[in-house]
Each structure stands twice: as structure tokens, then as C-alpha cells.
mmCIF file of C-alpha atoms and ligand atoms in Angstrom:
data_model
loop_
_atom_site.group_PDB
_atom_site.id
_atom_site.type_symbol
_atom_site.label_atom_id
_atom_site.label_comp_id
_atom_site.label_asym_id
_atom_site.label_seq_id
_atom_site.Cartn_x
_atom_site.Cartn_y
_atom_site.Cartn_z
ATOM 1 C CA UNK A 295 102.175 90.108 101.222
ATOM 2 C CA UNK A 296 103.806 93.318 100.091
ATOM 3 C CA UNK A 297 105.281 95.313 103.003
ATOM 4 C CA UNK A 298 103.412 98.522 103.859
ATOM 5 C CA UNK A 299 105.580 101.534 103.093
ATOM 6 C CA UNK A 300 103.607 103.673 105.568
ATOM 7 C CA UNK A 301 102.022 102.258 108.717
ATOM 8 C CA UNK A 302 98.821 103.972 109.785
ATOM 9 C CA UNK A 303 97.680 103.873 113.402
ATOM 10 C CA UNK A 304 94.359 105.598 113.588
ATOM 11 C CA UNK A 305 93.370 106.407 117.152
ATOM 12 C CA UNK A 306 90.793 109.187 116.969
ATOM 13 C CA UNK A 307 91.147 112.057 117.599
ATOM 14 C CA UNK A 308 94.657 111.580 116.363
ATOM 15 C CA UNK A 309 96.526 109.304 113.873
ATOM 16 C CA UNK A 310 100.183 108.306 113.735
ATOM 17 C CA UNK A 311 101.858 107.610 110.407
ATOM 18 C CA UNK A 312 105.167 105.738 110.424
ATOM 19 C CA UNK A 313 107.499 105.625 107.467
ATOM 20 C CA UNK A 314 108.516 102.000 107.004
ATOM 21 C CA UNK A 315 111.539 101.493 104.718
ATOM 22 C CA UNK A 316 113.883 100.734 107.608
ATOM 23 C CA UNK A 317 116.571 99.012 105.585
ATOM 24 C CA UNK A 318 117.359 102.239 103.669
ATOM 25 C CA UNK A 319 116.785 104.636 106.645
ATOM 26 C CA UNK A 320 113.354 105.604 105.234
ATOM 27 C CA UNK A 321 114.819 106.978 101.958
ATOM 28 C CA UNK A 322 111.794 108.674 100.313
ATOM 29 C CA UNK A 323 111.254 106.565 97.203
ATOM 30 C CA UNK A 324 108.457 107.479 94.835
ATOM 31 C CA UNK A 325 106.389 104.660 96.315
ATOM 32 C CA UNK A 326 106.955 105.735 99.890
ATOM 33 C CA UNK A 327 106.205 109.389 99.014
ATOM 34 C CA UNK A 328 103.006 108.425 97.242
ATOM 35 C CA UNK A 329 101.911 106.195 100.122
ATOM 36 C CA UNK A 330 102.577 109.034 102.584
ATOM 37 C CA UNK A 331 100.659 111.561 100.474
ATOM 38 C CA UNK A 332 97.740 109.266 100.084
ATOM 39 C CA UNK A 333 97.616 108.544 103.838
ATOM 40 C CA UNK A 334 97.817 112.210 104.845
ATOM 41 C CA UNK A 335 95.112 113.103 102.353
ATOM 42 C CA UNK A 336 92.859 110.380 103.644
ATOM 43 C CA UNK A 337 93.378 111.363 107.289
ATOM 44 C CA UNK A 338 92.938 115.045 106.464
ATOM 45 C CA UNK A 339 89.519 114.149 105.116
ATOM 46 C CA UNK A 340 88.640 111.910 108.036
ATOM 47 C CA UNK A 341 86.254 113.844 110.336
ATOM 48 C CA UNK A 342 87.240 111.847 113.469
ATOM 49 C CA UNK A 343 90.999 112.651 113.047
ATOM 50 C CA UNK A 344 92.021 116.121 114.264
ATOM 51 C CA UNK A 345 95.801 115.992 114.207
ATOM 52 C CA UNK A 346 98.356 113.743 112.510
ATOM 53 C CA UNK A 347 101.776 112.611 113.826
ATOM 54 C CA UNK A 348 104.397 111.705 111.340
ATOM 55 C CA UNK A 349 107.244 109.505 112.494
ATOM 56 C CA UNK A 350 110.105 107.311 111.254
ATOM 57 C CA UNK A 351 112.260 104.727 113.006
ATOM 58 C CA UNK A 352 114.620 105.102 115.942
ATOM 59 C CA UNK A 353 117.554 105.305 113.462
ATOM 60 C CA UNK A 354 115.994 107.651 110.891
ATOM 61 C CA UNK A 355 113.039 109.866 110.478
ATOM 62 C CA UNK A 356 114.085 109.884 106.771
ATOM 63 C CA UNK A 357 117.509 110.041 105.160
ATOM 64 C CA UNK A 358 116.327 112.014 102.111
ATOM 65 C CA UNK A 359 115.044 111.242 98.657
ATOM 66 C CA UNK A 360 116.028 107.831 97.395
ATOM 67 C CA UNK A 361 119.387 108.438 95.679
ATOM 68 C CA UNK A 362 119.345 105.087 93.890
ATOM 69 C CA UNK A 363 116.173 106.137 92.126
ATOM 70 C CA UNK A 364 117.598 109.453 91.006
ATOM 71 C CA UNK A 365 121.211 108.551 90.201
ATOM 72 C CA UNK A 366 120.676 107.744 86.518
ATOM 73 C CA UNK A 367 117.961 110.247 85.655
ATOM 74 C CA UNK A 368 118.629 113.172 83.368
ATOM 75 C CA UNK A 369 117.585 116.791 83.982
ATOM 76 C CA UNK A 370 114.793 116.402 81.435
ATOM 77 C CA UNK A 371 113.546 113.178 82.875
ATOM 78 C CA UNK A 372 113.541 114.702 86.375
ATOM 79 C CA UNK A 373 111.580 117.733 85.091
ATOM 80 C CA UNK A 374 109.127 115.586 83.199
ATOM 81 C CA UNK A 375 108.522 113.258 86.124
ATOM 82 C CA UNK A 376 108.274 116.320 88.358
ATOM 83 C CA UNK A 377 108.208 114.229 91.574
ATOM 84 C CA UNK A 378 108.847 117.230 93.705
ATOM 85 C CA UNK A 379 105.543 118.802 92.752
ATOM 86 C CA UNK A 380 103.442 116.144 94.617
ATOM 87 C CA UNK A 381 104.859 117.417 97.892
ATOM 88 C CA UNK A 382 102.225 120.100 97.573
ATOM 89 C CA UNK A 383 99.697 117.416 98.549
ATOM 90 C CA UNK A 384 101.368 117.392 101.978
ATOM 91 C CA UNK A 385 101.562 121.122 102.254
ATOM 92 C CA UNK A 386 97.917 121.302 101.440
ATOM 93 C CA UNK A 387 96.846 119.359 104.572
ATOM 94 C CA UNK A 388 94.530 121.424 106.643
ATOM 95 C CA UNK A 389 94.926 119.508 109.888
ATOM 96 C CA UNK A 390 98.102 119.951 111.963
ATOM 97 C CA UNK A 391 100.998 117.724 111.013
ATOM 98 C CA UNK A 392 103.432 117.000 113.872
ATOM 99 C CA UNK A 393 106.814 115.528 113.010
ATOM 100 C CA UNK A 394 108.241 113.132 115.601
ATOM 101 C CA UNK A 395 111.940 113.046 114.607
ATOM 102 C CA UNK A 396 114.406 110.390 115.834
ATOM 103 C CA UNK A 397 117.736 109.775 114.220
ATOM 104 C CA UNK A 398 118.510 111.215 110.790
ATOM 105 C CA UNK A 399 116.358 113.833 109.145
ATOM 106 C CA UNK A 400 118.449 114.644 106.094
ATOM 107 C CA UNK A 401 117.772 116.207 102.695
ATOM 108 C CA UNK A 402 114.128 115.535 101.749
ATOM 109 C CA UNK A 403 113.743 114.038 105.236
ATOM 110 C CA UNK A 404 114.728 117.345 106.876
ATOM 111 C CA UNK A 405 112.412 119.126 104.434
ATOM 112 C CA UNK A 406 109.616 116.734 105.350
ATOM 113 C CA UNK A 407 110.136 117.649 109.044
ATOM 114 C CA UNK A 408 110.275 121.353 108.228
ATOM 115 C CA UNK A 409 107.107 121.086 106.140
ATOM 116 C CA UNK A 410 105.214 119.841 109.235
ATOM 117 C CA UNK A 411 103.560 122.367 111.503
ATOM 118 C CA UNK A 412 105.375 121.358 114.661
ATOM 119 C CA UNK A 413 108.475 119.264 115.242
ATOM 120 C CA UNK A 414 109.216 117.177 118.333
ATOM 121 C CA UNK A 415 112.832 116.011 118.113
ATOM 122 C CA UNK A 416 114.853 113.483 120.189
ATOM 123 C CA UNK A 417 118.084 114.674 121.747
ATOM 124 C CA UNK A 418 120.192 112.660 119.291
ATOM 125 C CA UNK A 419 118.257 113.568 116.225
ATOM 126 C CA UNK A 420 120.443 114.837 113.352
ATOM 127 C CA UNK A 421 119.203 117.297 110.732
ATOM 128 C CA UNK A 422 120.783 118.711 107.608
ATOM 129 C CA UNK A 423 120.574 119.460 103.919
ATOM 130 C CA UNK A 424 123.480 117.421 102.539
ATOM 131 C CA UNK A 425 122.405 117.639 98.862
ATOM 132 C CA UNK A 426 125.414 119.756 97.910
ATOM 133 C CA UNK A 427 127.615 116.788 98.813
ATOM 134 C CA UNK A 428 126.106 114.813 95.932
ATOM 135 C CA UNK A 429 126.103 117.698 93.468
ATOM 136 C CA UNK A 430 122.535 118.963 93.855
ATOM 137 C CA UNK A 431 120.548 121.288 96.129
ATOM 138 C CA UNK A 432 117.423 120.823 98.179
ATOM 139 C CA UNK A 433 114.427 120.273 95.919
ATOM 140 C CA UNK A 434 111.333 120.479 98.111
ATOM 141 C CA UNK A 435 111.644 123.571 100.209
ATOM 142 C CA UNK A 436 114.972 123.412 102.148
ATOM 143 C CA UNK A 437 116.378 126.635 100.743
ATOM 144 C CA UNK A 438 113.152 128.449 101.435
ATOM 145 C CA UNK A 439 112.235 127.088 104.847
ATOM 146 C CA UNK A 440 115.753 127.568 106.232
ATOM 147 C CA UNK A 441 116.114 131.059 104.890
ATOM 148 C CA UNK A 442 112.734 132.033 106.298
ATOM 149 C CA UNK A 443 113.498 130.347 109.615
ATOM 150 C CA UNK A 444 117.085 131.461 110.021
ATOM 151 C CA UNK A 445 117.822 134.405 107.780
ATOM 152 C CA UNK A 446 120.066 134.358 104.743
ATOM 153 C CA UNK A 447 123.465 134.001 106.436
ATOM 154 C CA UNK A 448 122.859 130.937 108.612
ATOM 155 C CA UNK A 449 120.759 129.258 105.938
ATOM 156 C CA UNK A 450 123.462 129.805 103.327
ATOM 157 C CA UNK A 451 126.024 127.961 105.431
ATOM 158 C CA UNK A 452 123.769 124.943 105.843
ATOM 159 C CA UNK A 453 122.819 124.748 102.160
ATOM 160 C CA UNK A 454 126.342 125.320 100.830
ATOM 161 C CA UNK A 455 128.180 123.006 103.203
ATOM 162 C CA UNK A 456 125.532 120.376 103.925
ATOM 163 C CA UNK A 457 126.675 120.433 107.544
ATOM 164 C CA UNK A 458 124.802 118.210 109.930
ATOM 165 C CA UNK A 459 122.945 120.020 112.719
ATOM 166 C CA UNK A 460 122.134 118.502 116.167
ATOM 167 C CA UNK A 461 118.665 118.735 117.722
ATOM 168 C CA UNK A 462 120.096 121.140 120.327
ATOM 169 C CA UNK A 463 121.401 123.516 117.632
ATOM 170 C CA UNK A 464 118.181 123.300 115.629
ATOM 171 C CA UNK A 465 116.256 124.162 118.820
ATOM 172 C CA UNK A 466 118.598 127.067 119.586
ATOM 173 C CA UNK A 467 117.976 128.396 116.098
ATOM 174 C CA UNK A 468 114.221 128.287 116.663
ATOM 175 C CA UNK A 469 113.503 125.574 114.145
ATOM 176 C CA UNK A 470 112.011 123.004 116.488
ATOM 177 C CA UNK A 471 108.946 123.006 118.684
ATOM 178 C CA UNK A 472 110.681 121.051 121.431
ATOM 179 C CA UNK A 473 113.641 118.665 122.063
ATOM 180 C CA UNK A 474 112.869 115.756 124.312
ATOM 181 C CA UNK A 475 114.659 112.592 125.493
ATOM 182 C CA UNK A 476 114.943 110.114 122.633
ATOM 183 C CA UNK A 477 112.617 107.641 124.288
ATOM 184 C CA UNK A 478 109.867 110.187 124.712
ATOM 185 C CA UNK A 479 109.650 111.519 121.125
ATOM 186 C CA UNK A 480 106.622 109.550 120.079
ATOM 187 C CA UNK A 481 104.702 109.890 123.316
ATOM 188 C CA UNK A 482 105.317 113.581 123.485
ATOM 189 C CA UNK A 483 104.359 114.090 119.830
ATOM 190 C CA UNK A 484 101.140 112.112 120.443
ATOM 191 C CA UNK A 485 100.411 114.078 123.610
ATOM 192 C CA UNK A 486 100.827 117.348 121.654
ATOM 193 C CA UNK A 487 98.557 116.002 118.901
ATOM 194 C CA UNK A 488 95.903 115.125 121.536
ATOM 195 C CA UNK A 489 96.231 118.544 123.110
ATOM 196 C CA UNK A 490 95.634 120.242 119.770
ATOM 197 C CA UNK A 491 92.809 117.709 118.958
ATOM 198 C CA UNK A 492 90.954 118.917 122.022
ATOM 199 C CA UNK A 493 90.738 122.440 120.660
ATOM 200 C CA UNK A 494 87.850 123.623 118.513
ATOM 201 C CA UNK A 495 88.619 122.254 114.982
ATOM 202 C CA UNK A 496 87.601 125.436 113.075
ATOM 203 C CA UNK A 497 89.861 127.620 115.161
ATOM 204 C CA UNK A 498 92.689 125.118 114.728
ATOM 205 C CA UNK A 499 92.211 125.005 110.976
ATOM 206 C CA UNK A 500 92.061 128.768 110.539
ATOM 207 C CA UNK A 501 94.853 129.318 112.992
ATOM 208 C CA UNK A 502 97.036 127.026 111.012
ATOM 209 C CA UNK A 503 96.129 128.724 107.854
ATOM 210 C CA UNK A 504 97.000 132.192 109.253
ATOM 211 C CA UNK A 505 100.368 131.096 110.702
ATOM 212 C CA UNK A 506 101.264 129.438 107.452
ATOM 213 C CA UNK A 507 100.365 132.569 105.453
ATOM 214 C CA UNK A 508 102.604 134.652 107.617
ATOM 215 C CA UNK A 509 105.404 132.165 107.175
ATOM 216 C CA UNK A 510 105.025 131.283 103.568
ATOM 217 C CA UNK A 511 104.517 134.596 101.794
ATOM 218 C CA UNK A 512 105.909 134.116 98.390
ATOM 219 C CA UNK A 513 106.985 130.603 99.090
ATOM 220 C CA UNK A 514 105.418 129.424 95.783
ATOM 221 C CA UNK A 515 107.846 131.523 93.775
ATOM 222 C CA UNK A 516 110.755 130.388 95.881
ATOM 223 C CA UNK A 517 109.720 126.744 95.527
ATOM 224 C CA UNK A 518 109.295 127.142 91.789
ATOM 225 C CA UNK A 519 112.756 128.531 91.410
ATOM 226 C CA UNK A 520 114.277 125.907 93.734
ATOM 227 C CA UNK A 521 112.539 123.121 91.735
ATOM 228 C CA UNK A 522 113.909 124.411 88.436
ATOM 229 C CA UNK A 523 117.451 124.659 89.754
ATOM 230 C CA UNK A 524 117.177 121.276 91.406
ATOM 231 C CA UNK A 525 116.244 119.628 88.119
ATOM 232 C CA UNK A 526 118.890 121.611 86.205
ATOM 233 C CA UNK A 527 121.624 120.107 88.377
ATOM 234 C CA UNK A 528 120.710 116.658 86.991
ATOM 235 C CA UNK A 529 122.388 117.835 83.809
ATOM 236 C CA UNK A 530 125.804 118.115 85.692
ATOM 237 C CA UNK A 531 128.574 115.623 85.737
ATOM 238 C CA UNK A 532 129.152 116.272 89.441
ATOM 239 C CA UNK A 533 125.639 115.139 90.231
ATOM 240 C CA UNK A 534 126.225 111.810 88.488
ATOM 241 C CA UNK A 535 129.582 111.493 90.237
ATOM 242 C CA UNK A 536 128.161 112.518 93.600
ATOM 243 C CA UNK A 537 125.377 109.958 93.569
ATOM 244 C CA UNK A 538 127.505 107.207 92.102
ATOM 245 C CA UNK A 539 130.228 107.798 94.703
ATOM 246 C CA UNK A 540 127.588 107.590 97.462
ATOM 247 C CA UNK A 541 126.251 104.287 96.171
ATOM 248 C CA UNK A 542 129.779 102.906 95.621
ATOM 249 C CA UNK A 543 130.761 104.057 99.113
ATOM 250 C CA UNK A 544 133.831 106.124 98.036
ATOM 251 C CA UNK A 545 134.647 109.845 98.178
ATOM 252 C CA UNK A 546 133.467 111.892 95.181
ATOM 253 C CA UNK A 547 135.802 113.539 92.683
ATOM 254 C CA UNK A 548 134.406 116.969 91.587
ATOM 255 C CA UNK A 549 135.116 118.401 88.115
ATOM 256 C CA UNK A 550 132.939 121.460 88.286
ATOM 257 C CA UNK A 551 130.960 120.388 85.231
HETATM 258 N N1 LIG B 194 118.905 107.089 99.262
HETATM 259 C C1 LIG B 194 119.099 105.770 99.018
HETATM 260 N N2 LIG B 194 119.622 104.949 99.937
HETATM 261 C C2 LIG B 194 119.997 105.440 101.108
HETATM 262 C C3 LIG B 194 119.816 106.824 101.446
HETATM 263 C C4 LIG B 194 119.252 107.641 100.433
HETATM 264 N N3 LIG B 194 118.978 108.956 100.665
HETATM 265 N N4 LIG B 194 120.302 107.024 102.709
HETATM 266 C C5 LIG B 194 120.737 105.787 103.164
HETATM 267 N N5 LIG B 194 120.518 104.858 102.233
HETATM 268 C C6 LIG B 194 120.843 103.450 102.270
HETATM 269 C C7 LIG B 194 122.295 103.225 102.165
HETATM 270 O O1 LIG B 194 122.710 103.129 100.804
HETATM 271 C C8 LIG B 194 122.459 101.878 102.877
HETATM 272 O O2 LIG B 194 122.019 100.878 101.978
HETATM 273 P P1 LIG B 194 122.877 99.433 101.901
HETATM 274 O O3 LIG B 194 122.715 98.858 103.273
HETATM 275 O O4 LIG B 194 122.134 98.689 100.869
HETATM 276 O O5 LIG B 194 124.243 99.770 101.615
HETATM 277 C C9 LIG B 194 121.414 101.920 104.043
HETATM 278 O O6 LIG B 194 120.537 103.024 103.601
HETATM 279 C C10 LIG B 194 122.045 102.326 105.321
HETATM 280 O O7 LIG B 194 122.771 103.502 105.125
HETATM 281 P P2 LIG B 194 124.358 103.669 105.537
HETATM 282 O O8 LIG B 194 124.994 102.315 105.438
HETATM 283 O O9 LIG B 194 124.908 104.770 104.675
HETATM 284 O O10 LIG B 194 124.225 104.074 107.064
HETATM 285 P P3 LIG B 194 125.203 104.969 107.907
HETATM 286 O O11 LIG B 194 124.693 104.872 109.300
HETATM 287 O O12 LIG B 194 126.641 104.666 107.611
HETATM 288 O O13 LIG B 194 124.942 106.489 107.353
HETATM 289 C C11 LIG B 194 123.617 108.360 106.667
HETATM 290 C C12 LIG B 194 123.684 107.088 107.528
HETATM 291 C C13 LIG B 194 124.600 109.392 107.165
HETATM 292 C C14 LIG B 194 122.206 108.866 106.779
HETATM 293 C C15 LIG B 194 123.971 107.992 105.192
HETATM 294 O O14 LIG B 194 123.214 106.858 104.798
HETATM 295 C C16 LIG B 194 123.719 109.120 104.191
HETATM 296 O O15 LIG B 194 124.567 110.036 104.104
HETATM 297 N N6 LIG B 194 122.594 109.026 103.449
HETATM 298 C C17 LIG B 194 122.358 109.972 102.426
HETATM 299 C C18 LIG B 194 121.846 111.331 102.944
HETATM 300 C C19 LIG B 194 121.631 112.240 101.773
HETATM 301 O O16 LIG B 194 122.466 112.593 101.067
HETATM 302 N N7 LIG B 194 120.361 112.708 101.671
HETATM 303 C C20 LIG B 194 119.934 113.605 100.627
HETATM 304 C C21 LIG B 194 119.421 112.901 99.482
HETATM 305 S S1 LIG B 194 118.983 113.962 98.090
HETATM 306 C C22 LIG B 194 117.503 114.673 98.608
HETATM 307 O O17 LIG B 194 116.976 114.371 99.625
HETATM 308 C C23 LIG B 194 116.940 115.667 97.643
HETATM 309 C C24 LIG B 194 115.518 116.058 98.121
HETATM 310 C C25 LIG B 194 114.732 116.508 96.949
HETATM 311 C C26 LIG B 194 113.491 115.677 96.815
HETATM 312 C C27 LIG B 194 112.907 115.821 95.459
HETATM 313 C C28 LIG B 194 111.975 114.612 95.143
HETATM 314 C C29 LIG B 194 112.086 114.189 93.727
#
């Protein structure tokens, strides 16, 4: 039987989704992303489920988009496939999404956590937007979420260096809901989901909508621009080199082209 890419544990009034590509640190392949979007949409429409927890493995929440899938694609192919657009299906969820982050949350994995409404992170969780190190930039919200959350100057450093950020630093910067001992991440995320699930559903729905509106503002424009620039970088030699070097496990050689 084919392995499930996303495990669904439905325990009304909450549900827990677990990304399940352990061997590649939950790299977000097209299949995994689609399975996740389908599951979130289904639970969002499920009247018995009031809040959704999204988790990965102990080693990785998600280590980003699947580089092996993108390494050989051209800018035009990336734009035509427009895989980044489907993330809107996750952003459209009306029920609260709570990220339970253990291990790596990098690139698209960090963006997936930031897309969630609340983030419970383990003490040794590691965040970051390392895309610049493989010749691209974040493609599904990283530049926008970090700038809104941190201001231009701190966000710029993270996007332009790809530096990894500890859970303690993320928390100090106000980007997390809470940091907890590694072994308690899931239980505390589930407890938070249950606490929210006890609240009146309409107030939760409209409260989420209002907080999101305050936060997002002109996010659509920002995301549009980010998406175009992300695809454009697939025309660069440094992108091919960066991804190939990663897969061949060697340092990249940049040419600036
Ligand atoms: N894509 C594909 N495979 C990956 C990825 C990835 N993002 N991350 C890890 N893997 C694979 C490795 O290749 C390795 O496979 P194998 O065992 O076959 O060699 C396996 O997972 C285990 O990884 P490592 O051996 O590298 O484990 P380490 O503990 O040494 O390192 C790291 C862990 C630090 C997480 C390291 O794997 C790493 O740096 N990963 C890449 C992180 C990264 O650059 N992420 C950003 C990707 S680009 C992105 O996310 C753009 C988002 C835009 C989305 C748009 C949608 C279209």
C-alpha cells in the first residue's frame, strides 16, 4: 500500500495532521503539499472539528520545498506550474491552524509554520529561510511574514543571509506563540487547540479573520511580487548551481549569473 504523505488523526473537537516524508525531513513535494491542502480543506469543512494542529517529526517540521523536484525546472516551467499559488488553499482555512514545530522548519517549512495562526515550538527547533544559499528567495510568504513580524532590518538579515534561528530567538522576536520542552510540543499544541475549540465557533472564526486582516493588509500584492521574483530566479545559473551543489553534497560556486 502507498505510504500516506499526511497522517490525519481526527479527535473532535480537534484534528492533528502529521507530515510523513521522514526520510527527506518532510521536504514539501508537490504530492505532500497537495495531500496537506486536501486534508486541511476537508477538516476546515468538518463541523465537528474546531481547530487543527499541524506537526512534523521530531527531526523536522519540514525542511522546505523539495529541492530535487525543483532543481531542473526552468523559470517558465516554474511559472506555468505555479505550485506556490496553491498555498492560498491553506491561507484560506477559516479554522485556527496551530503549528507544532520540532526540529527543522526551514524555507517553505518555516513559511508553513508562519502561515499558521499560532506556533508552539520545541526548545531545539530551528527556523530559517535558507533559500538564498541555493540561489533563490522565499516563494510562499517568507519575505512578507518576516518583514511584517520583525520590521525591515531584521527581516532583511534573515532573508539575505539565510541564517538559522533558534526557537529562543524566534520567541524573543515575537514570532512564536510559545516555546516548550521538546517532549511537550505536541501535547501543548493539542491542549491549545482544545482550549480554542471550547470557545464559541463564530467568535473564533471572526476573531481569526480580524487578526488576519490587521496582519495581512496588502499581503496579496507582496505575495504576488515575491512569487514573480521567486520564479524569475529559476532563470539564473546560480540557482542551478546552488541546487545541484546541495544534492551533490558539496559547496556551491557562485558566478552571479
Ligand atoms: N529538498 C529535498 N531533499 C531534502 C531537503 C529539501 N528541502 N532537505 C533535506 N533533504 C533530504 C537530503 O537530501 C537527505 O536525503 P538523502 O538521505 O537521500 O541524502 C535527507 O533529506 C536528510 O537530509 P541531510 O542528510 O541533509 O540531513 P542533515 O541533518 O545533514 O541536514 C538540513 C539537515 C540542515 C535540514 C539539510 O537537509 C538542509 O539544509 N536542507 C535543505 C534546507 C533548504 O534549503 N530549504 C529550502 C528549500 S527551498 C524552499 O523551501 C523554497 C520555498 C518556496 C516554495 C515554493 C513552492 C513551489
